[in-house]
Amino acid sequence: MPQLQPVPNPTPSYWLSQPSHLKTLRTTASLPETCDIAIIGSGMAGILTAYHILQSFTASSHKYTPGQPIPSIILLEARDLCSGATARNGGHCKIKTTTLLNLGERADEMFALVKANRKAFKRISETENIDCELEVRRSFDVFLDADEAAETKSGYLRQRGKEGNKKWTQSYCLVPQEHVEQVTSIKGAKLALSVPVVSLWPYKFATGLLERLVEKWSGEHLNVQTNTSVTGISSSAGNDDDDDPPISMPAETVLTTPRGALLAKKVVFATNAYTAGLLPQFTDTITPIKGMASHIVPSSPINPHLNNTYNITFSPEKGTDYLNPRPDGTIVVGGGGSLFKNDRPLWYNDFDDSKRFPDSIMAYWDGYMGRTFHGWDGGEKVESAWVGTMGITPDGQPHVGRVPGTTNQWILAGFNGGGNALIGVCAEAVAEMVLGDLGFEDVAKGYGIPGSFKSGEERMQR
């Protein structure tokens, strides 16, 4: 099996239809030999980590310490800028009702974290003046199966009542039963809850933020190197003796690339699904899986215009799709997992996002809106359909903090397809860890990050 690495020529997605002028940026023609901090991965996680590190050195930051030396950062990307999951996802930041119901006593903690992420997206996009179609809006969690609808409603009411008294239920509202189909426009809808959400063009957010960083910090403090894959990491201080210290405990790390070696004092792995390709101890801990999405264009103006995003749960067997209407009336929708979930070789441990699913599966998007929504009888066209790679973990939680067994490497990866809802706060926390040589416990509580996110050997061995 080839090394777990991003492949060339990934399928083009709607989010990539307006590419950044930085997409092939190499700040310097040759790869520098050394840096203070190497960040591997130029998606949302990598760019936000770089942003929060550098923000700490602006006078407006509450973390600013005059006279503190500004580190040199090299942001490494195997392909064009931000061409992985950030350019392939659903484009909304939310947490589903059923996810919160399944979390039980941990639900309020997770709801608060996702709320903080929504606020972070809004704050950064406004502060940095990023044009990314960010909208603070509502989302519908819709259920079409009567039994599943009844079970979800019952669980929600228990959590909302005196017995449960969960704070998150105050922000999640039941749509009146008699108006569910009319309000959501979904044919056959049995239950809907209105949920807070932020939607955006994730690629434009990430690349727009990097544009601001390049304008201010490019050169000595920020060097971006696209199309530069890291193929291996090793210790800078070793010999061939069997008594060498473990590779995971060096003072500095050598990053091997086809363009030469880079010696970094600290390393951040913002590598999500590709993590085990560089850190083999994460094999079976962060596993790549393939998903699919599409961009659908109506043949004529739609009435009513869809103003909300959606998670549409058809049945326990068919599963849940996600849908994000764009301001221009077009639709980004993804999911369709029931068509391939029983054929594991098609998606499990598959990191090749250059190969779409078979045509019989991709055809799921043909006529999707007309089948599912009222008001879409005038025709529609699938403008594009693509695949993407997600990183899943056995316990459904991301890995955040120090790479186990190391002192100078940190990770934020394994977001289980829900990175938009979590990465913003996790990246800020990791930035503080990196700058202060801190561990997860030193920082996480202050950001409201659950202890279950901590990366550790014991968790990896479960």
XYZ file of C-alpha atoms in Angstrom:
462
model
C 0.000 0.000 0.000
C 1.379 3.483 -0.861
C 2.284 5.869 1.929
C -0.703 7.692 3.349
C -0.166 11.035 1.616
C -2.354 13.518 -0.270
C -2.614 12.388 -3.883
C -2.122 14.647 -6.918
C -5.084 15.974 -8.898
C -7.946 15.705 -6.373
C -11.472 15.989 -7.742
C -12.436 19.658 -8.172
C -15.109 20.888 -5.764
C -17.491 23.827 -5.861
C -15.561 25.484 -3.031
C -12.460 25.507 -5.267
C -14.250 27.152 -8.197
C -12.863 30.569 -7.203
C -9.237 29.763 -6.331
C -7.089 32.001 -4.170
C -4.247 33.848 -5.882
C -2.021 32.185 -3.257
C -2.946 28.643 -4.273
C 0.584 27.743 -5.442
C 2.455 30.153 -3.177
C 6.071 29.529 -2.324
C 7.277 32.472 -0.296
C 10.869 31.575 -1.184
C 12.020 29.702 -4.267
C 13.899 27.155 -2.157
C 12.784 25.465 1.035
C 14.492 27.044 4.059
C 16.782 24.769 6.019
C 15.507 25.710 9.483
C 12.542 27.273 11.270
C 11.183 27.703 14.747
C 7.742 26.179 13.999
C 6.734 23.939 11.104
C 3.013 23.505 10.523
C 2.113 20.581 8.284
C -1.191 21.128 6.501
C -2.711 24.297 5.026
C -6.373 23.623 5.739
C -8.487 25.332 8.370
C -6.501 23.762 11.235
C -3.066 24.711 9.952
C -3.926 28.255 8.891
C -5.829 29.036 12.099
C -2.957 27.721 14.208
C -0.525 29.998 12.347
C -2.950 32.893 12.747
C -3.280 32.483 16.504
C 0.469 32.101 16.979
C 1.189 35.313 15.082
C -1.755 37.154 16.640
C -0.070 36.669 20.004
C 2.571 39.134 18.835
C 0.194 41.961 17.977
C -0.322 44.758 20.475
C -4.104 44.162 20.473
C -3.691 40.612 21.814
C -4.204 40.019 25.522
C -1.323 37.530 25.242
C 1.093 40.146 23.896
C 4.422 40.408 25.712
C 6.603 43.290 24.520
C 10.077 42.187 23.500
C 9.178 38.518 23.076
C 10.896 37.231 19.905
C 8.542 36.434 17.048
C 9.044 32.865 15.793
C 9.659 31.880 12.197
C 6.826 29.689 10.866
C 6.873 27.511 7.784
C 3.467 26.323 6.561
C 3.849 23.190 4.440
C 1.240 21.842 2.042
C 1.571 18.711 -0.094
C -0.660 20.083 -2.867
C -2.145 23.447 -3.786
C -3.133 25.602 -0.846
C -6.074 24.364 1.210
C -7.131 21.659 -1.260
C -8.098 18.984 1.273
C -11.108 18.611 3.570
C -11.580 22.365 4.110
C -12.274 22.684 0.377
C -14.621 19.684 0.299
C -16.916 19.848 3.333
C -20.454 21.051 3.985
C -19.603 24.614 4.925
C -21.541 24.908 8.155
C -20.613 24.962 11.844
C -23.205 23.182 13.973
C -23.814 20.196 16.202
C -26.785 17.942 15.474
C -29.594 17.327 17.944
C -28.965 13.586 17.924
C -25.272 14.104 18.677
C -26.149 16.111 21.771
C -28.744 13.575 22.870
C -26.155 10.808 22.620
C -23.624 12.795 24.662
C -25.787 12.795 27.770
C -24.079 14.643 30.623
C -21.358 15.960 28.287
C -23.852 17.646 25.949
C -23.755 21.139 27.449
C -19.947 21.154 27.376
C -19.876 20.232 23.690
C -22.640 22.682 22.826
C -20.662 25.487 24.488
C -17.543 24.550 22.509
C -19.377 24.600 19.175
C -20.978 27.921 20.138
C -17.500 29.320 20.826
C -16.398 28.112 17.378
C -19.319 29.869 15.719
C -18.402 33.083 17.494
C -14.748 32.639 16.491
C -15.634 32.332 12.804
C -17.743 35.484 12.977
C -15.184 37.458 14.976
C -12.238 36.572 12.753
C -14.095 37.086 9.479
C -15.202 40.548 10.624
C -11.899 41.558 12.230
C -9.873 40.479 9.204
C -12.485 41.587 6.651
C -12.698 38.184 4.951
C -15.273 37.805 2.170
C -16.443 34.231 2.736
C -20.272 34.440 2.635
C -20.446 33.928 6.401
C -23.997 33.921 7.724
C -25.298 33.534 11.265
C -28.482 31.621 10.640
C -30.610 28.679 11.735
C -30.406 25.086 10.625
C -33.082 22.399 10.567
C -32.509 18.889 11.878
C -35.258 17.054 9.962
C -36.494 13.473 10.421
C -38.561 11.575 7.857
C -38.911 8.241 9.667
C -41.852 8.255 12.103
C -40.220 6.044 14.737
C -36.936 7.953 14.655
C -38.822 11.238 14.836
C -40.780 10.092 17.885
C -37.645 8.838 19.643
C -35.759 12.082 18.957
C -38.631 14.255 20.122
C -39.031 12.236 23.315
C -35.311 12.449 24.066
C -35.263 16.185 23.434
C -38.236 16.840 25.709
C -36.641 14.788 28.498
C -33.426 16.796 28.191
C -35.375 20.051 28.130
C -37.606 19.201 31.107
C -36.859 19.537 34.791
C -35.300 16.093 34.916
C -32.722 16.890 32.253
C -32.555 20.680 32.439
C -29.856 20.844 29.758
C -28.830 24.340 28.718
C -28.395 23.398 25.063
C -32.115 22.673 24.710
C -32.866 26.387 25.183
C -31.226 27.062 21.808
C -32.824 24.103 20.002
C -36.519 24.581 19.194
C -39.156 22.153 17.978
C -40.993 23.222 14.840
C -44.750 22.899 15.504
C -45.825 19.443 14.340
C -48.602 20.680 12.074
C -46.205 23.005 10.196
C -43.095 20.831 9.863
C -43.405 20.130 6.143
C -44.446 23.693 5.316
C -41.654 25.325 7.355
C -38.845 23.043 6.186
C -40.114 22.519 2.598
C -39.101 18.855 2.922
C -41.497 16.270 1.555
C -42.700 13.818 4.183
C -40.984 15.542 7.113
C -42.194 14.145 10.455
C -40.115 16.215 12.886
C -37.828 19.237 12.741
C -35.784 21.169 15.242
C -34.388 24.627 14.580
C -30.704 24.778 15.515
C -28.131 27.643 15.675
C -25.500 27.557 12.939
C -22.869 29.571 11.124
C -22.475 28.830 7.426
C -19.625 30.010 5.242
C -17.436 29.321 2.228
C -14.739 27.452 4.187
C -12.032 27.632 1.515
C -12.489 31.402 1.175
C -12.356 31.812 4.953
C -9.111 29.867 5.300
C -7.336 31.290 2.259
C -8.635 34.798 2.966
C -7.190 34.574 6.457
C -3.867 33.411 5.049
C -3.890 36.373 2.672
C -4.033 38.674 5.703
C -1.180 36.803 7.354
C 0.937 36.991 4.209
C 0.295 40.738 3.922
C 1.511 41.321 7.468
C 4.032 38.600 8.248
C 5.374 37.115 5.002
C 9.124 36.645 4.901
C 11.019 36.258 8.129
C 8.045 35.223 10.236
C 5.801 33.327 7.778
C 6.954 31.232 4.854
C 4.346 29.264 2.894
C 5.500 26.308 0.816
C 2.782 24.647 -1.268
C 3.281 21.477 -3.334
C 5.876 20.388 -0.795
C 4.880 17.089 0.770
C 6.457 16.003 4.030
C 7.323 12.367 3.495
C 9.024 11.586 6.786
C 10.088 12.920 10.172
C 13.086 11.966 12.255
C 15.295 13.105 15.103
C 18.023 15.623 14.445
C 20.203 14.208 17.241
C 20.859 10.549 16.742
C 23.370 7.931 15.719
C 23.215 4.316 14.763
C 23.575 2.948 18.289
C 20.776 0.861 19.717
C 20.841 3.083 22.806
C 19.597 6.113 20.871
C 16.805 8.052 22.531
C 13.416 7.409 20.860
C 12.762 9.339 17.658
C 9.711 10.850 19.344
C 11.840 12.746 21.899
C 14.289 14.934 19.936
C 15.157 18.547 20.699
C 14.512 19.278 17.029
C 12.799 17.434 14.203
C 13.955 16.810 10.645
C 11.132 17.000 8.106
C 12.004 15.222 4.855
C 10.510 16.556 1.623
C 11.283 15.998 -2.086
C 12.753 19.527 -2.081
C 15.154 18.955 0.779
C 15.169 18.610 4.552
C 13.815 21.138 7.042
C 15.021 21.302 10.647
C 12.242 22.546 12.960
C 12.377 23.305 16.658
C 8.640 22.612 16.951
C 6.140 20.847 14.709
C 2.349 21.052 14.460
C 0.544 18.208 12.697
C -2.608 19.714 11.162
C -2.796 16.622 9.000
C -6.238 15.179 9.835
C -6.856 12.042 7.719
C -3.205 11.838 6.645
C -1.725 11.811 10.142
C -0.688 8.139 10.238
C 1.369 8.664 7.086
C 3.859 10.663 9.168
C 3.058 9.369 12.655
C 2.590 5.601 12.253
C 1.570 5.286 15.905
C -1.756 6.813 14.793
C -2.516 3.908 12.449
C -5.974 2.587 13.436
C -6.369 5.677 15.636
C -6.999 8.226 12.876
C -8.309 6.408 9.816
C -9.010 8.059 6.449
C -12.476 7.570 4.973
C -14.021 8.875 1.770
C -17.243 10.860 1.466
C -19.020 12.698 -1.335
C -20.834 15.975 -1.954
C -22.277 18.017 -4.807
C -23.283 21.475 -5.982
C -26.793 21.698 -7.444
C -28.122 24.584 -9.544
C -31.883 25.142 -10.063
C -33.103 25.529 -13.633
C -35.332 28.429 -12.584
C -35.783 30.591 -9.461
C -37.002 28.611 -6.470
C -39.961 29.585 -4.323
C -39.598 29.493 -1.408
C -35.896 30.343 -1.248
C -34.135 28.099 1.257
C -32.689 30.253 4.031
C -31.608 27.514 6.426
C -28.998 24.785 6.344
C -30.115 21.206 6.974
C -29.294 17.808 8.347
C -31.863 15.477 6.803
C -32.229 12.077 8.457
C -34.225 9.838 6.127
C -34.230 6.648 8.210
C -31.849 4.577 10.349
C -30.941 2.611 7.216
C -30.553 5.517 4.814
C -28.822 7.840 7.272
C -28.319 11.611 7.210
C -27.423 14.088 4.476
C -26.266 17.676 5.061
C -27.323 20.621 2.953
C -26.113 24.229 2.749
C -28.058 26.650 0.505
C -25.810 29.322 -0.963
C -26.753 33.018 -1.136
C -27.207 32.726 -4.919
C -29.896 30.051 -4.514
C -27.687 27.105 -5.436
C -27.173 24.178 -3.063
C -24.209 22.306 -1.604
C -25.337 18.915 -0.341
C -23.367 15.897 0.841
C -23.864 12.478 2.347
C -25.451 9.530 0.569
C -23.478 7.151 2.744
C -26.094 4.414 2.631
C -25.156 3.758 -1.008
C -21.630 2.647 -0.153
C -21.344 2.019 3.606
C -21.695 -1.757 3.213
C -18.884 -1.879 0.637
C -15.997 -0.926 2.927
C -13.199 -1.057 0.301
C -14.962 1.817 -1.486
C -14.515 4.240 1.409
C -12.811 2.878 4.527
C -9.076 3.552 4.812
C -9.306 5.271 1.425
C -7.403 8.545 1.092
C -7.517 8.905 -2.699
C -9.705 11.948 -3.328
C -8.785 11.960 -7.021
C -11.170 9.045 -7.688
C -14.900 9.517 -7.429
C -17.265 6.766 -6.381
C -18.724 4.674 -9.223
C -21.186 6.542 -11.439
C -24.056 4.525 -9.999
C -23.344 6.079 -6.606
C -22.547 9.615 -7.785
C -25.896 9.564 -9.633
C -27.533 9.892 -6.206
C -27.349 13.661 -6.647
C -29.307 13.649 -9.924
C -32.775 14.986 -9.171
C -31.989 15.123 -5.441
C -33.696 18.440 -4.687
C -36.864 17.566 -6.607
C -37.136 14.264 -4.741
C -36.604 15.864 -1.366
C -37.959 19.437 -1.394
C -41.178 21.155 -2.333
C -40.783 23.892 -4.924
C -38.061 22.179 -6.951
C -40.251 20.812 -9.722
C -38.802 23.119 -12.356
C -35.625 21.140 -12.835
C -32.080 21.150 -11.526
C -28.546 20.440 -12.649
C -25.649 18.857 -10.785
C -22.986 21.439 -11.576
C -20.242 19.433 -9.850
C -19.822 16.418 -7.599
C -16.688 15.501 -5.710
C -15.184 13.312 -3.027
C -13.165 14.198 0.049
C -11.184 12.493 2.774
C -12.087 12.667 6.463
C -10.186 11.373 9.490
C -12.224 9.264 11.904
C -11.288 7.989 15.354
C -12.594 4.952 17.272
C -14.138 7.095 20.013
C -15.436 9.834 17.728
C -13.242 12.518 19.334
C -10.380 14.464 17.716
C -6.791 14.264 18.938
C -5.535 17.556 20.348
C -2.374 18.383 22.291
C 1.144 17.026 22.387
C 1.933 14.079 20.163
C 2.228 11.281 22.744
C 5.800 10.731 23.897
C 7.132 14.031 22.524
C 8.020 17.418 23.926
C 8.181 19.488 20.725
C 5.345 18.159 18.562
C 1.615 18.961 18.740
C -1.418 17.681 16.901
C -4.968 18.692 16.040
C -6.464 16.042 13.780
C -9.119 13.347 13.512
C -12.215 15.535 13.419
C -14.608 12.793 12.261
C -16.116 14.921 9.501
C -17.058 17.710 11.934
C -14.009 19.935 11.869
C -15.864 23.171 11.113
C -17.568 22.918 14.502
C -14.375 22.327 16.504
C -11.202 23.504 14.795
C -11.436 27.222 15.574
C -11.086 26.881 19.344
C -8.772 23.849 19.154
C -6.354 25.744 16.895
C -6.219 28.679 19.306
C -5.493 26.309 22.183
C -2.765 24.481 20.258
C -1.165 27.817 19.338
C -0.896 28.631 23.039
C 0.559 25.186 23.766
C 3.195 25.613 21.068
C 4.240 29.089 22.153
C 4.408 28.198 25.829
C 5.775 24.658 25.512
C 2.609 23.522 27.267
C 0.575 20.350 27.381
C -3.144 19.778 26.910
C -3.976 20.031 30.622
C -2.255 23.421 30.880
C -4.539 25.027 28.334
C -7.675 23.053 27.426
C -9.900 23.966 30.352
C -9.515 27.667 29.678
C -10.918 27.120 26.180
C -13.706 24.766 27.239
C -12.163 21.847 25.348
C -13.320 18.474 26.714
C -10.695 16.264 28.317
C -11.734 13.489 25.933
C -9.981 15.392 23.114
C -6.543 14.923 24.675
C -4.230 12.791 22.572
C -2.504 10.113 24.617
C -1.035 6.640 24.406
C -3.646 5.102 26.692
C -6.460 6.445 24.545
C -4.746 5.237 21.372
C -4.472 1.697 22.726
C -8.167 1.280 23.533
